[in-house]
PDB file of C-alpha atoms in Angstrom:
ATOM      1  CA  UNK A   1      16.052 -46.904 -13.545  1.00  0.00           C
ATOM      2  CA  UNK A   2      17.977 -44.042 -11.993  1.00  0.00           C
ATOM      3  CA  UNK A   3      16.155 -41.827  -9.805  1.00  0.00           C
ATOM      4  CA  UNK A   4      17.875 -38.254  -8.911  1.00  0.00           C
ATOM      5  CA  UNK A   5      17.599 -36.748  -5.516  1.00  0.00           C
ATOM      6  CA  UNK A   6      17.881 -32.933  -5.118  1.00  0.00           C
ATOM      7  CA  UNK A   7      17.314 -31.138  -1.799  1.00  0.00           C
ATOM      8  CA  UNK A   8      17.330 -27.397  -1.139  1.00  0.00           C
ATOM      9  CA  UNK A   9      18.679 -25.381   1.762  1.00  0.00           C
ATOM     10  CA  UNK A  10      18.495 -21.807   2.789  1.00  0.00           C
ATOM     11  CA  UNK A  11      19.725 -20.323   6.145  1.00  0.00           C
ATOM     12  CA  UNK A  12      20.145 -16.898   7.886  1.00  0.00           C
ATOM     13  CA  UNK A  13      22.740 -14.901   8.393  1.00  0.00           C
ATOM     14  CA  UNK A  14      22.525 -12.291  11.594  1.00  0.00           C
ATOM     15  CA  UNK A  15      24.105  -9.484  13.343  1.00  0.00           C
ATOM     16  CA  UNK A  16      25.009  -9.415  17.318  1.00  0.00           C
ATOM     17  CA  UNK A  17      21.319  -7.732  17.439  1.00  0.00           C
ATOM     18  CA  UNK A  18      19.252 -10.827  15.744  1.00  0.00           C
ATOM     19  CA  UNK A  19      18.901  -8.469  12.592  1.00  0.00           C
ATOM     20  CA  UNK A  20      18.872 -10.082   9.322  1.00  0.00           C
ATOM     21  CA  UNK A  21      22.026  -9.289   7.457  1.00  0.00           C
ATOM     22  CA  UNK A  22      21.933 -12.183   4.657  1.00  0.00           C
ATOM     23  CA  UNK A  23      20.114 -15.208   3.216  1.00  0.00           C
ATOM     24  CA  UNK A  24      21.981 -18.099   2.049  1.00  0.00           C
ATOM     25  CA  UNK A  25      20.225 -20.710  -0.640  1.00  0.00           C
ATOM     26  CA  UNK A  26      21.693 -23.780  -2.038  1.00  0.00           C
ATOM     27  CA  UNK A  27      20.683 -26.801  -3.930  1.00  0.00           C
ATOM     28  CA  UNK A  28      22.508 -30.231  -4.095  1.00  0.00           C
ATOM     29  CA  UNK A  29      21.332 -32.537  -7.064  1.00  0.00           C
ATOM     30  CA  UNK A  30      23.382 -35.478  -7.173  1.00  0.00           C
ATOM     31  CA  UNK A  31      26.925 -34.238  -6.779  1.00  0.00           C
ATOM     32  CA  UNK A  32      26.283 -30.945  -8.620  1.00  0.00           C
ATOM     33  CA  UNK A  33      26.242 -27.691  -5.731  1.00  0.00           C
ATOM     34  CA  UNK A  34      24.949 -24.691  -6.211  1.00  0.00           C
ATOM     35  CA  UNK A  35      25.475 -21.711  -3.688  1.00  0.00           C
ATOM     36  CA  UNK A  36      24.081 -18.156  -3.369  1.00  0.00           C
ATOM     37  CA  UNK A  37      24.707 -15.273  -0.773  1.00  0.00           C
ATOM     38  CA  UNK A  38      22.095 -12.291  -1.029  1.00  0.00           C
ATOM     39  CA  UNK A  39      22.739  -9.222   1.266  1.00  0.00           C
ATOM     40  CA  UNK A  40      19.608  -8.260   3.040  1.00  0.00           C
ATOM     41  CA  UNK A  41      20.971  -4.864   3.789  1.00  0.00           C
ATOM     42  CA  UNK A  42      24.137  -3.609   2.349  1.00  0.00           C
ATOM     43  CA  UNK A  43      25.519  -1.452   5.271  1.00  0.00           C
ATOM     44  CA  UNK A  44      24.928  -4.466   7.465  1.00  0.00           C
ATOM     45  CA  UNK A  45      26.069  -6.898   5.065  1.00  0.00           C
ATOM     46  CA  UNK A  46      29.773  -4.406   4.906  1.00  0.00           C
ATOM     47  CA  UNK A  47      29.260  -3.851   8.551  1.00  0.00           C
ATOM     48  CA  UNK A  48      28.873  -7.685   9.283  1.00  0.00           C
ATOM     49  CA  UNK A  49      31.170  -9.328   6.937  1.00  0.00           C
ATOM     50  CA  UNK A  50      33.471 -11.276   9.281  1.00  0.00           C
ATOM     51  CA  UNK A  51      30.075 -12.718  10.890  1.00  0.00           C
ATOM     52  CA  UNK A  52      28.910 -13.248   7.215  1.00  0.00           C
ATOM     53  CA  UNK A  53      31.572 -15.198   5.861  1.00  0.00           C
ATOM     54  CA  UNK A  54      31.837 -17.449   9.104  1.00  0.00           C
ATOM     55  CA  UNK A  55      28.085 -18.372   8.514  1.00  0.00           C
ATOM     56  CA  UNK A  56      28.572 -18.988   5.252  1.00  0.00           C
ATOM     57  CA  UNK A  57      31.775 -21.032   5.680  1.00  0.00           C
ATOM     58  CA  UNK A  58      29.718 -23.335   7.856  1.00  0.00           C
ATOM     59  CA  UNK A  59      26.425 -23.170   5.006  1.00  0.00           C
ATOM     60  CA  UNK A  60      28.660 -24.255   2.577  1.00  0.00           C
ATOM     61  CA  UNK A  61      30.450 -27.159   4.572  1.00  0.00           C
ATOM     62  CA  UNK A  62      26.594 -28.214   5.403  1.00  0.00           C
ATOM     63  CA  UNK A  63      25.553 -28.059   1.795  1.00  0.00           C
ATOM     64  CA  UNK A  64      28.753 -29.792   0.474  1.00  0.00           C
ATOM     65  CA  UNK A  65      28.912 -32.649   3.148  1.00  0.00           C
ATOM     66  CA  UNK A  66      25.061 -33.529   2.126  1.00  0.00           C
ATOM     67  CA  UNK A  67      26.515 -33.405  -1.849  1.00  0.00           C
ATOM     68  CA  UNK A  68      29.483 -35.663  -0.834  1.00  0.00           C
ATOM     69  CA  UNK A  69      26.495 -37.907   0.830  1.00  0.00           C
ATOM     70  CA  UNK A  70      24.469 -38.337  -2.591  1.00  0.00           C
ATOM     71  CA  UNK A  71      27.448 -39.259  -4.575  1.00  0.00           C
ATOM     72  CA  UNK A  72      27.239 -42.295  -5.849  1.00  0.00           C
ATOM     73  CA  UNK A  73      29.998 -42.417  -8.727  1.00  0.00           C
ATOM     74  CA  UNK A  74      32.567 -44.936  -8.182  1.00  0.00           C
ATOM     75  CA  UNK A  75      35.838 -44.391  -6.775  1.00  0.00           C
ATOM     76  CA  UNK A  76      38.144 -44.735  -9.537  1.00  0.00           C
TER      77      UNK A  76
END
């Protein structure tokens, strides 16, 4: 029997002011990853995009590093 494990994850994204600027979802299902970035508000979201990407470079490593963790196909 193989069972498959899939998680979900979703974070915020906010400005200097605690605002909401973007909501970040992802899913891990064995190794597959799926990522999604959804602007809350789009003049923050232009207004906020180095503090954007940053968040989302660290959502992403989170998301990817739990992936790598469920893999359990050999190394070849």
């Amino acid at each position: 029997m193989e069972i498959n494990k899939s998680q979900s994850f979703n974070a915020q994204s906010k400005d200097a002011n605690g605002n909401q600027i973007a909501y970040f979802n992802g899913s891990v299902n064995g190794s597959n990853v799926s990522l999604s970035v959804n602007p809350i508000n789009v003049q923050g979201f232009s207004a906020n995009r180095t503090q954007i990407e940053a968040d989302f470079a660290d959502f992403e490593k989170s998301v990817f590093d739990e992936a790598v963790s469920q893999d359990v196909t050999p190394a070849s």
